[in-house]
mmCIF file of C-alpha atoms and ligand atoms in Angstrom:
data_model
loop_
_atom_site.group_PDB
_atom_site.id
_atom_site.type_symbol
_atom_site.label_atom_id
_atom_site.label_comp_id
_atom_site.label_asym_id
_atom_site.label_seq_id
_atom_site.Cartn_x
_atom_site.Cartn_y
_atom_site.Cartn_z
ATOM 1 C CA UNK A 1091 -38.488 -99.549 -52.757
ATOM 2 C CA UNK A 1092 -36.544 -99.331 -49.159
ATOM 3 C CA UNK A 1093 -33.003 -98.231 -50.064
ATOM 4 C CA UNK A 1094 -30.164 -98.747 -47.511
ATOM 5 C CA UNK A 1095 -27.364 -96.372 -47.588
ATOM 6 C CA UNK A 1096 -24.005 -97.961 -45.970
ATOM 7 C CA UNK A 1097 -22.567 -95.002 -45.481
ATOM 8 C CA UNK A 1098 -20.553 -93.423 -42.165
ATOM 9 C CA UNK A 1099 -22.008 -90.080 -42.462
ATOM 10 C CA UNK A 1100 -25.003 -88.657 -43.903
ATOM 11 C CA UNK A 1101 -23.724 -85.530 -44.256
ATOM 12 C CA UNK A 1102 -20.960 -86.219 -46.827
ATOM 13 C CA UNK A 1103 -22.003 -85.054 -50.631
ATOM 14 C CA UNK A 1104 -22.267 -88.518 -52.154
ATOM 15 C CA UNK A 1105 -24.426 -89.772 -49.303
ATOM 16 C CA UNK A 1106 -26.820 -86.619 -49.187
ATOM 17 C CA UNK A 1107 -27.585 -86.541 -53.389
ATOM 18 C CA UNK A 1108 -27.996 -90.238 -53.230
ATOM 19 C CA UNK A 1109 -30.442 -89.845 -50.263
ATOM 20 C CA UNK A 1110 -32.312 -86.834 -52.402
ATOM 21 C CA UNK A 1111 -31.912 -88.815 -55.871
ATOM 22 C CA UNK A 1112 -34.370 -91.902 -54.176
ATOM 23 C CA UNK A 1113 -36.255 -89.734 -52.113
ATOM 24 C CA UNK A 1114 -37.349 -87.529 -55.189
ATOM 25 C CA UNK A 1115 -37.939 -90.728 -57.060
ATOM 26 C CA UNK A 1116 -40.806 -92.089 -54.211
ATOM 27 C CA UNK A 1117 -38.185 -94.483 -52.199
ATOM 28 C CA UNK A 1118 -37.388 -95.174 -48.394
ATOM 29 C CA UNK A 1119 -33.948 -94.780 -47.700
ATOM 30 C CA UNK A 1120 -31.722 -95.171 -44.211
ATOM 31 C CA UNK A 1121 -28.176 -94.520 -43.914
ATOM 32 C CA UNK A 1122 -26.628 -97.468 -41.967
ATOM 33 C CA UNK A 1123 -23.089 -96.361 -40.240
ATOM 34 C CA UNK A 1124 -21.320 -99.645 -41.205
ATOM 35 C CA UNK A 1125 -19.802 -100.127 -38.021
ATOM 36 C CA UNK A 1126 -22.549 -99.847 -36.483
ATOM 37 C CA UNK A 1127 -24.109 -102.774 -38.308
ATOM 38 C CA UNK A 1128 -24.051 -106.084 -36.252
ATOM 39 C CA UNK A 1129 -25.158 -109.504 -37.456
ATOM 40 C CA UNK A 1130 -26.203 -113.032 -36.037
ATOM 41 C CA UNK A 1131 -24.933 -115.426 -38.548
ATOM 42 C CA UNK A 1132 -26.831 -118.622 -37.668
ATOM 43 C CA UNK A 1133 -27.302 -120.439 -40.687
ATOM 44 C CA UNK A 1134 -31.540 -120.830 -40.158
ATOM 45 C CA UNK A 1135 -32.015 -117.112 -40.126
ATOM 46 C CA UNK A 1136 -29.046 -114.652 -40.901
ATOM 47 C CA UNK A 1137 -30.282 -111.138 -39.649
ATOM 48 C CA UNK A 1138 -28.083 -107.741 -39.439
ATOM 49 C CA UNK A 1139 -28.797 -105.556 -36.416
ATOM 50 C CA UNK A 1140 -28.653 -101.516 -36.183
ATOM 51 C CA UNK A 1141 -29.329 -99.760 -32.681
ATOM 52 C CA UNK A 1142 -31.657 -102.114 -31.283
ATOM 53 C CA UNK A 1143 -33.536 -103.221 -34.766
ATOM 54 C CA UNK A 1144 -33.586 -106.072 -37.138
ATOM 55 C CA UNK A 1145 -32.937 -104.594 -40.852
ATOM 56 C CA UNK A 1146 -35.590 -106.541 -42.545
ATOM 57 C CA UNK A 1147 -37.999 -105.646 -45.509
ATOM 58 C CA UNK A 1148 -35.021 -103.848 -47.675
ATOM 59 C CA UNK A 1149 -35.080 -104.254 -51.370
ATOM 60 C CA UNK A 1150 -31.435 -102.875 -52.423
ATOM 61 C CA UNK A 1151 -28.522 -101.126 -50.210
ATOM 62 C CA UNK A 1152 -25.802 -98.642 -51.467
ATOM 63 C CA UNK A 1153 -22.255 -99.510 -50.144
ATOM 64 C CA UNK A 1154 -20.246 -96.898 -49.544
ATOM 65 C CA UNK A 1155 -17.527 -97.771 -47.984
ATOM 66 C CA UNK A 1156 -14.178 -96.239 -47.057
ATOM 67 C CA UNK A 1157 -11.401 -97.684 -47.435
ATOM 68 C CA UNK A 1158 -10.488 -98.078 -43.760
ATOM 69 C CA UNK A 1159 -13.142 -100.162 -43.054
ATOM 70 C CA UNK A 1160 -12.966 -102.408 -46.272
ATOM 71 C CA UNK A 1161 -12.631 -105.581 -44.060
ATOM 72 C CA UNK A 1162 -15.568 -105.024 -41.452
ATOM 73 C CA UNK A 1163 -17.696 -103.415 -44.144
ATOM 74 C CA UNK A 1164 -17.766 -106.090 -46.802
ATOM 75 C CA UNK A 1165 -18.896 -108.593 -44.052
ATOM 76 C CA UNK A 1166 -21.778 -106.022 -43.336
ATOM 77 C CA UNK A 1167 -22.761 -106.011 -47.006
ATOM 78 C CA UNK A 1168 -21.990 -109.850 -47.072
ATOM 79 C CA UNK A 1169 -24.764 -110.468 -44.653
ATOM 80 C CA UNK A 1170 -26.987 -108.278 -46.398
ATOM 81 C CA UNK A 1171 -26.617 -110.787 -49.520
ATOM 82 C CA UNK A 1172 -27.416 -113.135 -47.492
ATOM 83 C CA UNK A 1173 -30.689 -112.234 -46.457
ATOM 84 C CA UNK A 1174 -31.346 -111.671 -50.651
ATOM 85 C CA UNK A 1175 -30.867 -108.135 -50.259
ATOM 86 C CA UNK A 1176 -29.747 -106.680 -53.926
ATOM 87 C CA UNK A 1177 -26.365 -104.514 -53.579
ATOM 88 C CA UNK A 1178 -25.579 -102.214 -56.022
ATOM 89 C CA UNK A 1179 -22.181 -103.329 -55.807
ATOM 90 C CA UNK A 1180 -21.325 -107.179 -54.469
ATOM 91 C CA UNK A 1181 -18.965 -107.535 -51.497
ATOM 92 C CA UNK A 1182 -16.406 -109.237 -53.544
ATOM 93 C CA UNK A 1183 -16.296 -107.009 -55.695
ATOM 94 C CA UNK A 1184 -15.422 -104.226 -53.707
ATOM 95 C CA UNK A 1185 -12.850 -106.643 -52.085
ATOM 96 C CA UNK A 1186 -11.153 -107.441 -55.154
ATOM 97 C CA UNK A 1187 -10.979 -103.888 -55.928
ATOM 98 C CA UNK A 1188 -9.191 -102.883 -53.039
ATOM 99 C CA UNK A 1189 -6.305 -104.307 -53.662
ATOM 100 C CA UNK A 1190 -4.457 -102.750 -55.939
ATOM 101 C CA UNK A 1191 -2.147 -106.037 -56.999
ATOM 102 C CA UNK A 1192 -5.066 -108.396 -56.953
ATOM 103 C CA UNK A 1193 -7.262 -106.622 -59.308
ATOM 104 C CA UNK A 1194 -4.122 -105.527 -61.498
ATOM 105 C CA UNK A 1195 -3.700 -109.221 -61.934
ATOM 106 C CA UNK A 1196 -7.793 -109.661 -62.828
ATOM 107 C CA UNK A 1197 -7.331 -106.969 -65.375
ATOM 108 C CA UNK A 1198 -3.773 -108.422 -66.990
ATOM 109 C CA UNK A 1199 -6.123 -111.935 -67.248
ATOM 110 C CA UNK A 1200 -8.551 -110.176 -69.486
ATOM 111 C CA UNK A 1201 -5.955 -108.164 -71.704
ATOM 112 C CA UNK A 1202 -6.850 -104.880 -70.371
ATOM 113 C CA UNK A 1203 -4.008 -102.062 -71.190
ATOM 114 C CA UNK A 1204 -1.904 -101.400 -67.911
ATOM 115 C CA UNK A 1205 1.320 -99.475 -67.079
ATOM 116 C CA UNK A 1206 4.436 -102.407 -66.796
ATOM 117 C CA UNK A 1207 3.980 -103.292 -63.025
ATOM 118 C CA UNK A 1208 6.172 -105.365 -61.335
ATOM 119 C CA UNK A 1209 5.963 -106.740 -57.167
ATOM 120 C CA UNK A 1210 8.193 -108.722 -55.382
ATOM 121 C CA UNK A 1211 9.090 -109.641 -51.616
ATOM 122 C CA UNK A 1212 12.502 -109.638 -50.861
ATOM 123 C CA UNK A 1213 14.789 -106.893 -51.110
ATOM 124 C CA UNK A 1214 17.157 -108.875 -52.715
ATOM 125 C CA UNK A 1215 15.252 -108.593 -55.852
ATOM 126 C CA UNK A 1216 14.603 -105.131 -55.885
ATOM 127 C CA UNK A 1217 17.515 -104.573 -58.683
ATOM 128 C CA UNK A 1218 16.129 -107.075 -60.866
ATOM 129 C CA UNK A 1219 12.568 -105.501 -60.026
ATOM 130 C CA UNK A 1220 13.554 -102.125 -61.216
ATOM 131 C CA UNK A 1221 14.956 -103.364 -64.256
ATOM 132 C CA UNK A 1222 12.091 -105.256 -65.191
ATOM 133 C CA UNK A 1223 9.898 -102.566 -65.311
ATOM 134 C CA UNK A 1224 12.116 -100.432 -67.226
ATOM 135 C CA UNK A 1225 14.122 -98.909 -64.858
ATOM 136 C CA UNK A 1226 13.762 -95.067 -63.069
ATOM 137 C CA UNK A 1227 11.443 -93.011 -63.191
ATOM 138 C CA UNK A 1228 9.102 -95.363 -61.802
ATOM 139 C CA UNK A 1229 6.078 -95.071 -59.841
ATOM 140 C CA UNK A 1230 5.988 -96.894 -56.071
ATOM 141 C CA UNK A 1231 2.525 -97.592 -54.263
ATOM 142 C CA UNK A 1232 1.731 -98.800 -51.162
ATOM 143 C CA UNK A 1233 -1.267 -101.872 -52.066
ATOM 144 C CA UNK A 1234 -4.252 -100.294 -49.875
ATOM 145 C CA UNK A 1235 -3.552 -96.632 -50.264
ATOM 146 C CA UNK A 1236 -6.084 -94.452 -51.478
ATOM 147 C CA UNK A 1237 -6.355 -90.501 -52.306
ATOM 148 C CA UNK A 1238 -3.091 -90.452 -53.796
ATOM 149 C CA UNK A 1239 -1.277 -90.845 -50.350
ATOM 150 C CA UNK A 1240 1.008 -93.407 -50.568
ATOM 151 C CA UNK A 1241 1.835 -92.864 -54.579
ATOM 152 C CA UNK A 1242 5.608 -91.517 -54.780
ATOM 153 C CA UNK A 1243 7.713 -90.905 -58.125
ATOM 154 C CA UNK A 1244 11.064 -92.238 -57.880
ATOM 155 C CA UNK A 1245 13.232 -89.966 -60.236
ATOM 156 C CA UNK A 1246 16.189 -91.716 -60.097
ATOM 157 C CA UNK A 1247 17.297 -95.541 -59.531
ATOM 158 C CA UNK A 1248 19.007 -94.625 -56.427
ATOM 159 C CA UNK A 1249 16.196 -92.944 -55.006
ATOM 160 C CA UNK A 1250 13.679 -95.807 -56.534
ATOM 161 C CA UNK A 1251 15.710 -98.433 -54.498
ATOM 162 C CA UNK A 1252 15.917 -96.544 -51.488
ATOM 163 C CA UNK A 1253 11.978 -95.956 -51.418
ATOM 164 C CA UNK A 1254 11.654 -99.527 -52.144
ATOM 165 C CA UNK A 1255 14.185 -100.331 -49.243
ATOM 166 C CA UNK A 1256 12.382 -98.349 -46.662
ATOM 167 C CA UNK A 1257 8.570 -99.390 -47.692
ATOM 168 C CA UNK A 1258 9.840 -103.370 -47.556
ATOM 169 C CA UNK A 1259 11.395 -102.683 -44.305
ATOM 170 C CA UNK A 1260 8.613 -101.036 -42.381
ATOM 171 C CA UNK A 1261 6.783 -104.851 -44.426
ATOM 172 C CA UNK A 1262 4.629 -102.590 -46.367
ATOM 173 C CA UNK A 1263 3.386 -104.320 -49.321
ATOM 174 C CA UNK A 1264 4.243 -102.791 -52.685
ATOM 175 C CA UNK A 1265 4.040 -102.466 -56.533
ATOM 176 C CA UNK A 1266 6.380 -100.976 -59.195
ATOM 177 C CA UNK A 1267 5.176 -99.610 -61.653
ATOM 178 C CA UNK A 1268 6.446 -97.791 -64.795
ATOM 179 C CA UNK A 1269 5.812 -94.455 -64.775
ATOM 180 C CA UNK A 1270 3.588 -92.625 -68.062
ATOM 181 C CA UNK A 1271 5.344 -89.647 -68.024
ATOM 182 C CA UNK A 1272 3.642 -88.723 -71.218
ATOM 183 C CA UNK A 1273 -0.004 -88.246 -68.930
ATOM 184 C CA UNK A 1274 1.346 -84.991 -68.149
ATOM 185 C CA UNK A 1275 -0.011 -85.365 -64.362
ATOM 186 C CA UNK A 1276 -3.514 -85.940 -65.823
ATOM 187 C CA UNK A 1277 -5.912 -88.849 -65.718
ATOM 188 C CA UNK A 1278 -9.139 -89.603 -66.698
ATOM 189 C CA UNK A 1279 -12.339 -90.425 -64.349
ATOM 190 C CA UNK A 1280 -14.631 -92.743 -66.227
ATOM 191 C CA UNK A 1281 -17.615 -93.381 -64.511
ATOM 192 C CA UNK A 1282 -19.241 -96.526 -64.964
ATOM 193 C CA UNK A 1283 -22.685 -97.655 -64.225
ATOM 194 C CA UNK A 1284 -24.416 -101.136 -65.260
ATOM 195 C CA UNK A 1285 -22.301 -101.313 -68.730
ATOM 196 C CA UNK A 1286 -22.248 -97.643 -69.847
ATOM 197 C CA UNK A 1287 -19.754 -94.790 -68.782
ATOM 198 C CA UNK A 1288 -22.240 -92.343 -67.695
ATOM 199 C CA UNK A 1289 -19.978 -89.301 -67.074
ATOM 200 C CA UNK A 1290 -16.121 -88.232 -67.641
ATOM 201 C CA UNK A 1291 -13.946 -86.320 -66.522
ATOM 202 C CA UNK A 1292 -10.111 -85.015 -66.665
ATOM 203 C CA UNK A 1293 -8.233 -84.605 -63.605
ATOM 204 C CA UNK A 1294 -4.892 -82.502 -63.982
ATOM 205 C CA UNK A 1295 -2.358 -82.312 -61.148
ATOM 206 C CA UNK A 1296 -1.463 -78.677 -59.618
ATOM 207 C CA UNK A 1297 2.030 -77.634 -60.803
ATOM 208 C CA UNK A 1298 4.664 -79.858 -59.235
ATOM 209 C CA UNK A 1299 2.904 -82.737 -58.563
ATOM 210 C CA UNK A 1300 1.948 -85.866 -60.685
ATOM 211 C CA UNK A 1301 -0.933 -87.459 -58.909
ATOM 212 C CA UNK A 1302 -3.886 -86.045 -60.396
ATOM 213 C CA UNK A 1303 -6.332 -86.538 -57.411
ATOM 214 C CA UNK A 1304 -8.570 -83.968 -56.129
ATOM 215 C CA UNK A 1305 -7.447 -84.532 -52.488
ATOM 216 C CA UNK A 1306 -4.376 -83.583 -53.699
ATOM 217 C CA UNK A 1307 -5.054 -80.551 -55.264
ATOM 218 C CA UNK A 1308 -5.965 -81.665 -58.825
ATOM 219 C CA UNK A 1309 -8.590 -79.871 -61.051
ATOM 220 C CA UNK A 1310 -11.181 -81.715 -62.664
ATOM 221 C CA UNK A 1311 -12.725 -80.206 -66.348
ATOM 222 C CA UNK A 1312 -15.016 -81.930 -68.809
ATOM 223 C CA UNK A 1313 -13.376 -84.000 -71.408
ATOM 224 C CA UNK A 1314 -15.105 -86.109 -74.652
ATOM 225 C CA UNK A 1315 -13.279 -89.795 -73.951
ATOM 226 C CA UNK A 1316 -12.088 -91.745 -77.155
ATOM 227 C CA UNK A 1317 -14.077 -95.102 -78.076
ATOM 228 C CA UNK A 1318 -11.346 -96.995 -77.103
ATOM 229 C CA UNK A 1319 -11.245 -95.169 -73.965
ATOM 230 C CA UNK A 1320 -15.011 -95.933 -73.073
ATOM 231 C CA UNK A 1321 -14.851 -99.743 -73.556
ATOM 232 C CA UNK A 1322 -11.524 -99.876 -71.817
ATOM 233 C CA UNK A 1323 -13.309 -98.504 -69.123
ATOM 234 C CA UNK A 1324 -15.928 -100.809 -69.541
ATOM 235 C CA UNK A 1325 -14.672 -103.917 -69.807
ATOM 236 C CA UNK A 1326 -11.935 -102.851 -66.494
ATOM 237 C CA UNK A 1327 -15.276 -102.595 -64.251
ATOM 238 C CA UNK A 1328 -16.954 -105.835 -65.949
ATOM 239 C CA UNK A 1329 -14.100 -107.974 -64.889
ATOM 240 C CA UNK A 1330 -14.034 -106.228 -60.962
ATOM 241 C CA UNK A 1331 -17.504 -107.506 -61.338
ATOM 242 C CA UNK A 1332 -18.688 -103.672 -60.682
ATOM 243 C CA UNK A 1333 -21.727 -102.251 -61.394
ATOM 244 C CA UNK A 1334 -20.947 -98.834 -60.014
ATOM 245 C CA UNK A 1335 -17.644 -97.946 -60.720
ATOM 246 C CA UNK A 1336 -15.021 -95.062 -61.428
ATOM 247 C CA UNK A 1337 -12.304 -96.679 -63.969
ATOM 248 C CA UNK A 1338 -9.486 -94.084 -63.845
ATOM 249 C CA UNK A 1339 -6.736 -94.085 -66.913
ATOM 250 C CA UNK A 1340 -3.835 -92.557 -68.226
ATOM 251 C CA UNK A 1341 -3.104 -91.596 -71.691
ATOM 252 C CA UNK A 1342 0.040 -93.826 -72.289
ATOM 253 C CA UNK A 1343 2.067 -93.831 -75.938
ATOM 254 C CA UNK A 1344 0.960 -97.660 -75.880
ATOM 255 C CA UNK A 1345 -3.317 -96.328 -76.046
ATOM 256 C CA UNK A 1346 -5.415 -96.314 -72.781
ATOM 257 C CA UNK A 1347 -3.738 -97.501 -69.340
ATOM 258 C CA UNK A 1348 -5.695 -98.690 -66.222
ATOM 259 C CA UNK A 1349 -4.579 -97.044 -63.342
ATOM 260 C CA UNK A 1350 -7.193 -98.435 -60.913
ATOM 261 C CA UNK A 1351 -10.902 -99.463 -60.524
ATOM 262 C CA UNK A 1352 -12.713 -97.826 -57.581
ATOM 263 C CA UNK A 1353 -15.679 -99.157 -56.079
ATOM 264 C CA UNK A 1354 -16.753 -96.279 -54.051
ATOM 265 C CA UNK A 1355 -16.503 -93.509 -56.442
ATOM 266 C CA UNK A 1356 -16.616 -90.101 -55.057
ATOM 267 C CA UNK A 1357 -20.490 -88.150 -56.800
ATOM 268 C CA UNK A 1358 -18.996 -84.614 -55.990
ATOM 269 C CA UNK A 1359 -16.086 -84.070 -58.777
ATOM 270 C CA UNK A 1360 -18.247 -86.066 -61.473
ATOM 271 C CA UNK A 1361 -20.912 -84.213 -60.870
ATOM 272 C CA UNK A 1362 -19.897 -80.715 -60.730
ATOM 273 C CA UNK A 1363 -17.463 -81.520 -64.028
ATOM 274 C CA UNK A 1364 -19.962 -82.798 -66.052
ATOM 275 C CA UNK A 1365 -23.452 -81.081 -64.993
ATOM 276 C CA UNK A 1366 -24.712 -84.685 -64.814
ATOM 277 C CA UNK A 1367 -27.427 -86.292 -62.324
ATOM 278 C CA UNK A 1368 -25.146 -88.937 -61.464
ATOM 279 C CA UNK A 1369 -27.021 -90.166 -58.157
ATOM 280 C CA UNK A 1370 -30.127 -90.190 -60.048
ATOM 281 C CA UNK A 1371 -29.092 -92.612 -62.758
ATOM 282 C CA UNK A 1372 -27.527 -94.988 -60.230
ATOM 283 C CA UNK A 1373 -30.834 -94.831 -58.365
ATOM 284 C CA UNK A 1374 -32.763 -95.491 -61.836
ATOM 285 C CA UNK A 1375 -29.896 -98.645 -61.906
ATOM 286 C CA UNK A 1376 -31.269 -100.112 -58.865
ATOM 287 C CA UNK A 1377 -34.863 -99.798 -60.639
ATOM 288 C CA UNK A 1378 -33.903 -101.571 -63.510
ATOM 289 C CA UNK A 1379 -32.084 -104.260 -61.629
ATOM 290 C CA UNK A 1380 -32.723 -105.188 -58.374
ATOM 291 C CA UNK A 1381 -34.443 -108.303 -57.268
ATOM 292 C CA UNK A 1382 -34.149 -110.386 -53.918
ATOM 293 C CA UNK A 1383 -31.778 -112.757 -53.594
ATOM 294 C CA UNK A 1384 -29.764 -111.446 -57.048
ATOM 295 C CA UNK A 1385 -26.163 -111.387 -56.092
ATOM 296 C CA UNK A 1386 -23.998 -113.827 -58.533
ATOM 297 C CA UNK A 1387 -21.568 -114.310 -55.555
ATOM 298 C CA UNK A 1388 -23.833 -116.187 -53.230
ATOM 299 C CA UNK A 1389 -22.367 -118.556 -51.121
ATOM 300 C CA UNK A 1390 -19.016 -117.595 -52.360
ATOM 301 C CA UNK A 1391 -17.947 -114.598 -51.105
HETATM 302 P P1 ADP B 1131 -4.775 -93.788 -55.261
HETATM 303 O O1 ADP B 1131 -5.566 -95.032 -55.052
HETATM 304 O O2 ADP B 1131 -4.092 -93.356 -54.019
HETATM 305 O O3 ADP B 1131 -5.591 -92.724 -55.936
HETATM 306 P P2 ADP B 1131 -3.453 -94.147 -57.837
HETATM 307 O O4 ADP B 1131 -2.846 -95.402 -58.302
HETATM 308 O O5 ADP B 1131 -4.760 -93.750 -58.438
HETATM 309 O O6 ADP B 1131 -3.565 -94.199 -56.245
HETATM 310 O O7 ADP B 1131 -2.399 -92.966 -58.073
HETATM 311 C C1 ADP B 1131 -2.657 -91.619 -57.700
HETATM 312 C C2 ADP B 1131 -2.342 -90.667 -58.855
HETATM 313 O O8 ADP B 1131 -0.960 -90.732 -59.208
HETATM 314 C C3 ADP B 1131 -3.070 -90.983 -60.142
HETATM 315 O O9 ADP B 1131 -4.345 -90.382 -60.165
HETATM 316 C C4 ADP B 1131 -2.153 -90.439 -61.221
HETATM 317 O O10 ADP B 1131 -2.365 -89.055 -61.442
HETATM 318 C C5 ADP B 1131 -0.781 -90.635 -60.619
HETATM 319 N N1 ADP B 1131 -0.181 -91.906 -61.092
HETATM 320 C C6 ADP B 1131 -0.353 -93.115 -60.518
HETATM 321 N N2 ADP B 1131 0.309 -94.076 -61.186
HETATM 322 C C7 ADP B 1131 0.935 -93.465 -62.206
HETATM 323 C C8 ADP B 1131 1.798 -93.925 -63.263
HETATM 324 N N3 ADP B 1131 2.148 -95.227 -63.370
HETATM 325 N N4 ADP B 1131 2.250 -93.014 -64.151
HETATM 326 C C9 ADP B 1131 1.898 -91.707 -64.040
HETATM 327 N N5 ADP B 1131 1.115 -91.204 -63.074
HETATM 328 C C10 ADP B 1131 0.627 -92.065 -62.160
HETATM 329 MG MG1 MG B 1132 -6.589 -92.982 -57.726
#
């Protein structure tokens, strides 16, 4: 098969085993810098353009991509479904993912366990707002961060409204959420591909902090997830509409907790944790599943 790779740099660890994982198994793979993708959308004959050439004759392409270029990217892989190209994860998707409110709101649909999260406008409701998610500590997040910046604890309610204050006024868009103290600064990496959770693994915060991710310091170790953990996990990334996905949770009182559902999860932490060829299987994913023209979203995105 001819694999592309959306990826900004072939040089970064997910990018490079995913390039070895399809090369070992007999494929042709290119890594496409997503901004450097251009299209012609004419409705007769769609095409996507890199340095001079017309991307035909690909059978599947790997997005992977960051979360500063969610809006320009997703068009990229957009036209790329439209020429019947299979992605291994559908532009809308990853869009849907993104945001942190909108896919809270697709996971509260289907029942899925989430910490109370509350998001309002106006700062005259930001009383009421506290309240309703049970008051301080609480946990404030900008919509579109990512790597943990962006997360802050609020101790205290005076500190929680003046956090909320200052994000509102700089129009920052926000959610509240109730904060599961009982996680102990830990969370738990599931990751998902096709309908399975492939590989776990436990993230624990350095001392002093509560956001568990490895840009911010936090350790990752091997850990068996519960049953009720693992189709949690599941059924978060079936209703994203993800194939290839890394479902993190908490360990709330109240059972398993969603935290978030990313669509670009990092190969590097999973990998080393668990000892697993995790590029591999999501290369022997594309195998099993990709045809042209097999995107569920098409014409709808
Ligand atoms: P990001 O997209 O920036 O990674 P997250 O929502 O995943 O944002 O939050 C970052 C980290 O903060 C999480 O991995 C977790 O350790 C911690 N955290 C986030 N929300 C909560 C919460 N409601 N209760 C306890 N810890 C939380
Ligand atoms: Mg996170």
């Amino acid at each position: 098969m001819k694999i592309a790779i959306l990826s900004r740099n072939k040089k970064l660890y997910s990018t490079r085993r995913l390039i070895e994982a399809a090369t070992e198994r007999g494929h042709e793979v290119a890594v496409l810098d997503v901004l450097r993708c251009y299209m012609n959308i004419t409705s007769m004959r769609p095409s996507i353009h890199f340095r001079g050439e017309d991307m035909v004759g690909f059978d599947a392409v790997i997005p992977r991509i960051g979360a500063s270029v969610t809006f320009y990217g997703t068009a990229v892989l957009r036209q790329f479904e439209m020429i019947g190209v299979y992605p291994v994860n559908e532009s809308v998707a990853i869009s849907r993912s993104r945001d942190k409110l909108r896919s809270l709101q697709l996971l509260a649909r289907k029942g899925i366990g989430l910490p109370v999260t509350g998001f309002a406008h106006s700062p005259d409701d930001v009383d009421d707002l506290i309240k309703m998610v049970g008051g301080a500590p609480l946990v404030i997040k900008l919509l579109e961060g990512t790597q943990g910046i962006g997360v802050v604890l609020a101790e205290t309610q005076k500190a929680a409204e003046s956090v909320i204050e200052a994000f509102m006024g700089l129009k920052a868009n926000i959610l509240v959420q109730e904060y599961i103290r009982e996680a102990g600064g830990a969370d738990i990496r599931c990751f998902i591909i096709g309908d399975k959770v492939v590989a776990s693994m436990k993230r624990q915060a350095q001392a002093g902090e509560f956001r568990s991710n490895l840009h911010r310091g936090g350790s990752a170790s091997l850990i068996k997830i519960t049953p009720e953990e693992r189709s949690t996990a599941v059924r978060a990334a079936r209703s994203m509409g993800l194939n290839v996905a890394g479902v993190d949770l908490l360990r709330s009182n109240h059972g398993p907790v969603v935290m978030e559902v990313n669509s670009s999860p990092g190969l590097q932490g999973i990998e080393s944790a668990s000892g697993k060829d995790v590029a591999g299987m999501i290369i022997e994913f594309i195998e099993r599943s990709a045809r042209p023209h097999r995107t569920q979203t098409r014409g709808k995105g």
